[in-house]
């Protein structure tokens, strides 16, 4: 029998300051997230300088709250995990320096975690993994299909050639005058609109598991401009529904094909766009004719949090994969 282990996780790669305490990679003892969305809203996106400042202000408050909720002391913590990349370098460094200082002061091993590995492991807080599994990662910075044959091993089988799905959502939302972050706004509008506009779907050939959303993004923006120039009325709801249908169709079809090609036992969905109601429904419907379960975390575990970072770190802890003192923020860290 393996000994229990408790990991403190820290996540500051973008605009959430988050600390969580997780037992054995699966059991949430506390999970605290301080979101900065309100501060970035008026700029229409995340301002890196402001993000870093907020992380500095929030990190100790969030850390104390995580201990308070878990009702634990430092003696019970076995390791400290932190997101080392990818992300905004100034934001990453706040978490990393907090983790290093705590690791040194409390004599606990330090673990560097890839942010996307974290999004994938958010699913393990709910359901145990069965390999091989296929992960669809859809966030503000990533759109990837990753095959996992074992814990901690990742093979990239497809990725976006241009914009990430979340980025496309945020840009379309901005063109429609909706506040940041645009994903949830478009998702909400899409459910009251009709798919009346035939926006393009980039299939990139039968064999490709890559994605491209820049053509779709331009098509939607051009549609809005043309309508405005002609002083014709637009239906934000129908644009949202039609745009979302294009994104969801491509994500669902490619995930389905890849799951069959690699004969996977599970499909897991990760990242902020996994919160999308249209995508969740489409994937569940598509796979309902197969024996492959589709795992999607609850919404609060889809967007950035530290529970997922500590969950991913659990595998590294068991393998004694600890980080050196010169651990640094890596804005473009690769998963594979
Ligand atoms: O994973 P995440 O919290 O941060 C990154 O690592 O990027 O993802 C944020 C992205 C944003 O682009 C946001 O608009 C999108 O996820 N998002 C959504 C929804 N909720 C968040 N996109 C579509 N529908 C949603 N319901
Ligand atoms: Zn993320």
Short mmCIF file of C-alpha atoms and ligand atoms in Angstrom, two decimals:
data_model
loop_
_atom_site.label_atom_id
_atom_site.label_comp_id
_atom_site.label_asym_id
_atom_site.label_seq_id
_atom_site.Cartn_x
_atom_site.Cartn_y
_atom_site.Cartn_z
CA UNK A 1 0.00 0.00 0.00
CA UNK A 2 1.23 3.46 -0.92
CA UNK A 3 1.55 6.02 1.84
CA UNK A 4 -0.87 8.96 1.76
CA UNK A 5 0.51 12.25 0.53
CA UNK A 6 -0.82 15.79 0.72
CA UNK A 7 0.28 18.43 -1.80
CA UNK A 8 -0.11 22.18 -1.67
CA UNK A 9 -0.65 23.56 -5.21
CA UNK A 10 -0.15 27.14 -6.42
CA UNK A 11 -1.38 28.55 -9.77
CA UNK A 12 -0.69 32.10 -10.99
CA UNK A 13 -0.10 31.67 -14.74
CA UNK A 14 -2.76 34.13 -15.91
CA UNK A 15 -5.51 36.03 -14.09
CA UNK A 16 -6.48 33.74 -11.21
CA UNK A 17 -4.49 33.56 -7.99
CA UNK A 18 -5.16 30.05 -6.71
CA UNK A 19 -4.01 27.76 -3.90
CA UNK A 20 -5.34 24.27 -3.15
CA UNK A 21 -4.53 21.35 -0.89
CA UNK A 22 -5.05 17.86 -2.37
CA UNK A 23 -4.69 14.40 -0.84
CA UNK A 24 -3.32 11.54 -2.98
CA UNK A 25 -3.94 13.47 -6.22
CA UNK A 26 -7.69 12.95 -5.95
CA UNK A 27 -9.24 14.36 -2.81
CA UNK A 28 -9.83 18.12 -2.55
CA UNK A 29 -9.16 19.36 1.00
CA UNK A 30 -9.37 23.00 -0.06
CA UNK A 31 -9.48 24.87 -3.36
CA UNK A 32 -9.34 28.68 -3.23
CA UNK A 33 -9.42 30.90 -6.34
CA UNK A 34 -9.19 34.68 -6.38
CA UNK A 35 -10.24 35.92 -9.81
CA UNK A 36 -9.02 39.22 -11.29
CA UNK A 37 -11.60 39.30 -14.08
CA UNK A 38 -13.20 42.52 -12.79
CA UNK A 39 -9.85 44.38 -12.99
CA UNK A 40 -9.14 43.28 -16.57
CA UNK A 41 -12.67 43.70 -17.91
CA UNK A 42 -12.37 47.41 -18.68
CA UNK A 43 -9.28 46.72 -20.84
CA UNK A 44 -11.05 43.93 -22.78
CA UNK A 45 -8.40 41.35 -21.88
CA UNK A 46 -5.69 40.42 -19.39
CA UNK A 47 -3.11 43.16 -18.79
CA UNK A 48 0.09 41.35 -17.73
CA UNK A 49 1.38 44.11 -15.39
CA UNK A 50 -1.93 44.29 -13.57
CA UNK A 51 -2.10 40.49 -13.31
CA UNK A 52 1.32 40.35 -11.62
CA UNK A 53 0.39 43.09 -9.13
CA UNK A 54 -2.81 41.32 -8.16
CA UNK A 55 -0.98 38.03 -7.66
CA UNK A 56 1.46 39.75 -5.27
CA UNK A 57 -1.44 41.24 -3.29
CA UNK A 58 -3.50 38.04 -3.19
CA UNK A 59 -1.07 35.15 -2.83
CA UNK A 60 -0.66 35.17 0.96
CA UNK A 61 -4.38 35.80 1.55
CA UNK A 62 -5.34 32.88 -0.70
CA UNK A 63 -2.68 30.65 0.88
CA UNK A 64 -3.96 31.32 4.40
CA UNK A 65 -7.54 30.68 3.30
CA UNK A 66 -6.52 27.33 1.74
CA UNK A 67 -5.01 26.20 5.07
CA UNK A 68 -8.02 27.50 6.99
CA UNK A 69 -10.50 25.58 4.82
CA UNK A 70 -8.44 22.36 4.86
CA UNK A 71 -7.93 22.60 8.65
CA UNK A 72 -4.35 21.45 8.24
CA UNK A 73 -0.95 22.63 9.44
CA UNK A 74 2.33 22.77 7.54
CA UNK A 75 3.49 19.53 9.24
CA UNK A 76 0.92 17.60 7.20
CA UNK A 77 2.05 18.95 3.80
CA UNK A 78 4.42 16.64 1.88
CA UNK A 79 5.31 18.86 -1.10
CA UNK A 80 4.65 22.21 -2.75
CA UNK A 81 3.64 22.26 -6.43
CA UNK A 82 3.52 25.29 -8.68
CA UNK A 83 2.70 26.03 -12.33
CA UNK A 84 6.04 26.62 -14.09
CA UNK A 85 4.52 27.40 -17.54
CA UNK A 86 3.14 28.17 -20.01
CA UNK A 87 1.66 31.53 -19.08
CA UNK A 88 2.53 35.18 -18.53
CA UNK A 89 6.08 35.25 -17.23
CA UNK A 90 5.53 37.99 -14.65
CA UNK A 91 2.43 36.21 -13.35
CA UNK A 92 4.13 32.79 -13.23
CA UNK A 93 7.05 34.25 -11.26
CA UNK A 94 4.84 35.34 -8.37
CA UNK A 95 3.62 31.78 -7.81
CA UNK A 96 7.06 30.28 -8.40
CA UNK A 97 8.81 32.60 -5.96
CA UNK A 98 6.12 32.04 -3.33
CA UNK A 99 6.49 28.26 -3.80
CA UNK A 100 10.29 28.41 -3.63
CA UNK A 101 10.26 30.57 -0.49
CA UNK A 102 7.78 28.22 1.23
CA UNK A 103 9.65 25.14 0.09
CA UNK A 104 12.92 26.53 1.52
CA UNK A 105 11.41 27.84 4.76
CA UNK A 106 9.34 24.70 5.47
CA UNK A 107 11.82 22.15 4.05
CA UNK A 108 9.31 20.63 1.64
CA UNK A 109 10.18 19.35 -1.86
CA UNK A 110 9.24 21.59 -4.79
CA UNK A 111 7.39 20.33 -7.90
CA UNK A 112 7.08 22.27 -11.19
CA UNK A 113 3.85 21.51 -13.09
CA UNK A 114 2.86 22.15 -16.71
CA UNK A 115 -0.37 24.19 -16.76
CA UNK A 116 -2.01 21.93 -19.37
CA UNK A 117 -1.07 18.77 -17.46
CA UNK A 118 -2.94 20.47 -14.63
CA UNK A 119 -6.06 21.01 -16.79
CA UNK A 120 -5.95 17.31 -17.79
CA UNK A 121 -5.55 16.14 -14.16
CA UNK A 122 -8.54 18.24 -13.07
CA UNK A 123 -10.52 15.25 -14.38
CA UNK A 124 -8.77 12.83 -12.00
CA UNK A 125 -10.29 14.73 -9.06
CA UNK A 126 -13.56 13.17 -10.20
CA UNK A 127 -12.77 9.92 -12.07
CA UNK A 128 -9.73 7.60 -12.11
CA UNK A 129 -7.89 7.55 -15.46
CA UNK A 130 -7.90 4.50 -17.73
CA UNK A 131 -5.27 4.33 -20.47
CA UNK A 132 -4.96 4.93 -23.33
CA UNK A 133 -7.01 8.08 -23.02
CA UNK A 134 -7.54 11.05 -25.30
CA UNK A 135 -7.57 14.56 -23.87
CA UNK A 136 -9.14 17.48 -25.72
CA UNK A 137 -7.59 20.63 -24.28
CA UNK A 138 -9.45 23.82 -25.11
CA UNK A 139 -8.49 27.01 -23.31
CA UNK A 140 -7.64 30.65 -23.94
CA UNK A 141 -4.13 29.70 -25.04
CA UNK A 142 -4.47 26.08 -26.22
CA UNK A 143 -6.43 23.80 -28.51
CA UNK A 144 -4.83 20.38 -28.54
CA UNK A 145 -5.60 16.68 -28.80
CA UNK A 146 -3.23 14.72 -26.57
CA UNK A 147 -2.93 10.94 -26.29
CA UNK A 148 -1.89 9.55 -22.91
CA UNK A 149 -0.71 5.94 -22.63
CA UNK A 150 0.21 6.28 -18.96
CA UNK A 151 0.33 8.85 -16.17
CA UNK A 152 2.54 11.81 -17.01
CA UNK A 153 3.20 10.82 -20.67
CA UNK A 154 1.72 13.01 -23.37
CA UNK A 155 1.75 12.58 -27.18
CA UNK A 156 0.49 15.54 -29.15
CA UNK A 157 -1.66 14.30 -32.05
CA UNK A 158 -3.18 17.62 -33.11
CA UNK A 159 -3.06 21.31 -32.26
CA UNK A 160 -4.27 24.65 -33.50
CA UNK A 161 -2.28 26.17 -36.32
CA UNK A 162 -3.35 29.69 -35.34
CA UNK A 163 -5.83 30.88 -32.69
CA UNK A 164 -6.88 28.84 -29.67
CA UNK A 165 -10.62 28.13 -29.37
CA UNK A 166 -10.97 30.36 -26.28
CA UNK A 167 -9.07 33.14 -28.01
CA UNK A 168 -11.54 32.99 -30.94
CA UNK A 169 -14.45 33.15 -28.47
CA UNK A 170 -12.92 36.18 -26.73
CA UNK A 171 -12.24 38.01 -30.02
CA UNK A 172 -15.72 37.40 -31.43
CA UNK A 173 -17.24 38.53 -28.15
CA UNK A 174 -15.23 41.74 -28.34
CA UNK A 175 -16.48 42.38 -31.92
CA UNK A 176 -20.02 41.98 -30.60
CA UNK A 177 -19.32 44.48 -27.80
CA UNK A 178 -19.56 41.83 -25.07
CA UNK A 179 -17.39 42.04 -21.93
CA UNK A 180 -14.26 39.96 -21.23
CA UNK A 181 -14.02 37.00 -20.93
CA UNK A 182 -16.19 36.42 -23.96
CA UNK A 183 -16.54 32.63 -23.88
CA UNK A 184 -19.28 32.45 -21.25
CA UNK A 185 -21.10 35.43 -22.85
CA UNK A 186 -21.20 33.81 -26.31
CA UNK A 187 -22.20 30.49 -24.74
CA UNK A 188 -25.12 32.21 -22.98
CA UNK A 189 -26.28 34.08 -26.13
CA UNK A 190 -25.89 30.98 -28.32
CA UNK A 191 -28.59 29.21 -26.36
CA UNK A 192 -31.16 31.86 -27.19
CA UNK A 193 -30.18 32.16 -30.88
CA UNK A 194 -30.59 30.03 -34.01
CA UNK A 195 -27.89 28.67 -36.31
CA UNK A 196 -28.88 30.84 -39.30
CA UNK A 197 -25.46 31.76 -40.71
CA UNK A 198 -23.23 29.20 -42.42
CA UNK A 199 -19.79 30.10 -41.02
CA UNK A 200 -16.81 28.03 -42.27
CA UNK A 201 -15.42 24.91 -40.60
CA UNK A 202 -11.70 24.23 -41.09
CA UNK A 203 -11.36 20.44 -41.46
CA UNK A 204 -7.77 20.63 -42.84
CA UNK A 205 -8.14 17.25 -44.61
CA UNK A 206 -9.53 13.88 -43.52
CA UNK A 207 -6.42 12.67 -41.74
CA UNK A 208 -5.61 15.83 -39.81
CA UNK A 209 -6.26 16.30 -36.11
CA UNK A 210 -5.03 19.90 -36.28
CA UNK A 211 -7.33 22.86 -35.84
CA UNK A 212 -7.60 26.36 -37.30
CA UNK A 213 -9.94 29.06 -36.05
CA UNK A 214 -8.53 32.19 -37.70
CA UNK A 215 -10.61 31.75 -40.90
CA UNK A 216 -13.78 31.37 -38.85
CA UNK A 217 -12.85 34.37 -36.73
CA UNK A 218 -12.30 36.54 -39.85
CA UNK A 219 -15.56 35.30 -41.42
CA UNK A 220 -17.55 36.29 -38.32
CA UNK A 221 -15.84 39.69 -37.99
CA UNK A 222 -16.38 40.39 -41.74
CA UNK A 223 -20.03 39.42 -41.41
CA UNK A 224 -20.50 41.89 -38.55
CA UNK A 225 -18.66 44.70 -40.43
CA UNK A 226 -20.64 44.14 -43.65
CA UNK A 227 -23.94 44.26 -41.80
CA UNK A 228 -22.91 47.42 -39.96
CA UNK A 229 -21.76 49.12 -43.19
CA UNK A 230 -25.09 48.39 -44.81
CA UNK A 231 -26.80 49.57 -41.62
CA UNK A 232 -28.60 46.25 -41.41
CA UNK A 233 -29.66 44.83 -38.08
CA UNK A 234 -27.66 41.95 -36.63
CA UNK A 235 -28.81 39.30 -34.21
CA UNK A 236 -26.04 38.82 -31.66
CA UNK A 237 -27.79 35.64 -30.53
CA UNK A 238 -27.81 34.11 -34.04
CA UNK A 239 -24.18 35.11 -34.66
CA UNK A 240 -23.20 33.53 -31.33
CA UNK A 241 -25.19 30.36 -32.09
CA UNK A 242 -23.76 30.06 -35.62
CA UNK A 243 -20.16 30.74 -34.49
CA UNK A 244 -20.48 28.26 -31.62
CA UNK A 245 -21.90 25.61 -33.97
CA UNK A 246 -18.80 25.89 -36.19
CA UNK A 247 -16.37 25.59 -33.28
CA UNK A 248 -18.26 22.77 -31.58
CA UNK A 249 -18.71 20.75 -34.82
CA UNK A 250 -14.99 20.73 -35.55
CA UNK A 251 -13.94 19.99 -31.96
CA UNK A 252 -16.47 17.17 -31.67
CA UNK A 253 -15.77 15.51 -35.03
CA UNK A 254 -11.98 15.56 -34.66
CA UNK A 255 -12.15 14.27 -31.09
CA UNK A 256 -14.47 11.47 -32.20
CA UNK A 257 -12.22 10.42 -35.10
CA UNK A 258 -9.09 10.50 -32.94
CA UNK A 259 -10.76 8.48 -30.16
CA UNK A 260 -11.61 5.75 -32.67
CA UNK A 261 -8.25 5.78 -34.44
CA UNK A 262 -6.33 5.38 -31.15
CA UNK A 263 -8.93 3.03 -29.63
CA UNK A 264 -9.02 4.93 -26.34
CA UNK A 265 -10.77 3.90 -23.13
CA UNK A 266 -11.73 7.43 -22.08
CA UNK A 267 -12.06 10.90 -23.58
CA UNK A 268 -11.38 13.77 -21.23
CA UNK A 269 -12.04 17.43 -21.86
CA UNK A 270 -9.97 20.12 -20.18
CA UNK A 271 -9.43 23.88 -20.10
CA UNK A 272 -11.69 26.91 -19.80
CA UNK A 273 -13.69 26.18 -22.99
CA UNK A 274 -14.64 22.78 -21.49
CA UNK A 275 -17.10 24.88 -19.48
CA UNK A 276 -19.00 25.51 -22.74
CA UNK A 277 -22.48 24.03 -22.53
CA UNK A 278 -22.78 23.52 -26.31
CA UNK A 279 -19.47 21.62 -26.45
CA UNK A 280 -20.30 19.49 -23.42
CA UNK A 281 -23.64 18.45 -24.90
CA UNK A 282 -22.28 17.83 -28.39
CA UNK A 283 -19.46 15.56 -27.14
CA UNK A 284 -21.71 13.61 -24.79
CA UNK A 285 -24.29 13.12 -27.59
CA UNK A 286 -21.68 12.07 -30.16
CA UNK A 287 -20.09 9.47 -27.87
CA UNK A 288 -23.42 8.18 -26.57
CA UNK A 289 -23.45 5.59 -29.37
CA UNK A 290 -20.04 4.24 -28.24
CA UNK A 291 -18.73 2.61 -25.06
CA UNK A 292 -16.18 5.42 -24.58
CA UNK A 293 -17.03 7.62 -21.59
CA UNK A 294 -16.55 11.39 -21.96
CA UNK A 295 -15.25 12.96 -18.76
CA UNK A 296 -15.71 16.69 -18.28
CA UNK A 297 -14.89 18.34 -14.95
CA UNK A 298 -17.44 20.51 -13.18
CA UNK A 299 -17.21 24.13 -14.36
CA UNK A 300 -15.18 25.37 -11.36
CA UNK A 301 -12.48 22.80 -12.18
CA UNK A 302 -12.47 23.65 -15.93
CA UNK A 303 -11.22 27.21 -15.51
CA UNK A 304 -7.84 27.94 -13.89
CA UNK A 305 -7.45 26.60 -10.35
CA UNK A 306 -4.71 25.11 -8.17
CA UNK A 307 -6.49 21.83 -7.34
CA UNK A 308 -5.61 20.64 -10.84
CA UNK A 309 -1.95 21.66 -10.35
CA UNK A 310 -1.65 19.68 -7.10
CA UNK A 311 -3.50 16.74 -8.74
CA UNK A 312 -0.99 16.61 -11.63
CA UNK A 313 1.90 17.04 -9.15
CA UNK A 314 0.81 13.91 -7.29
CA UNK A 315 2.22 11.70 -10.09
CA UNK A 316 5.51 13.64 -10.03
CA UNK A 317 5.60 13.29 -6.23
CA UNK A 318 5.21 9.51 -6.43
CA UNK A 319 8.04 9.41 -8.98
CA UNK A 320 10.17 11.76 -6.84
CA UNK A 321 10.42 14.22 -9.76
CA UNK A 322 11.32 17.32 -7.78
CA UNK A 323 12.34 20.73 -9.12
CA UNK A 324 15.73 22.36 -8.45
CA UNK A 325 16.08 25.72 -6.68
CA UNK A 326 16.59 27.48 -10.01
CA UNK A 327 13.02 26.63 -11.14
CA UNK A 328 11.95 29.51 -13.38
CA UNK A 329 8.85 30.72 -15.21
CA UNK A 330 8.70 29.26 -18.74
CA UNK A 331 6.12 31.17 -20.84
CA UNK A 332 6.26 28.65 -23.75
CA UNK A 333 6.87 25.38 -21.86
CA UNK A 334 5.97 22.37 -24.06
CA UNK A 335 3.85 19.50 -22.75
CA UNK A 336 5.42 16.80 -24.90
O1 LIG B 1 -8.24 27.56 -19.03
P1 LIG B 1 -8.60 28.99 -18.88
O2 LIG B 1 -9.33 29.41 -17.62
O3 LIG B 1 -7.34 29.89 -19.00
C1 LIG B 1 -6.32 29.57 -19.91
O4 LIG B 1 -5.43 28.76 -19.52
O5 LIG B 1 -6.41 30.05 -21.06
O6 LIG B 1 -9.48 29.36 -20.17
C2 LIG B 1 -9.97 30.66 -20.37
C3 LIG B 1 -10.73 30.67 -21.68
C4 LIG B 1 -11.17 32.06 -22.10
O7 LIG B 1 -10.84 32.24 -23.47
C5 LIG B 1 -12.69 32.00 -21.90
O8 LIG B 1 -13.41 32.86 -22.76
C6 LIG B 1 -12.97 30.56 -22.19
O9 LIG B 1 -11.90 29.85 -21.59
N1 LIG B 1 -14.25 30.11 -21.62
C7 LIG B 1 -15.29 29.70 -22.38
C8 LIG B 1 -16.36 29.42 -21.49
N2 LIG B 1 -15.92 29.66 -20.21
C9 LIG B 1 -14.62 30.07 -20.32
N3 LIG B 1 -15.40 29.56 -23.71
C10 LIG B 1 -16.58 29.13 -24.19
N4 LIG B 1 -17.66 28.87 -23.41
C11 LIG B 1 -17.59 28.98 -22.07
N5 LIG B 1 -18.66 28.70 -21.31
ZN1 LIG B 2 -5.80 27.38 -18.10
#
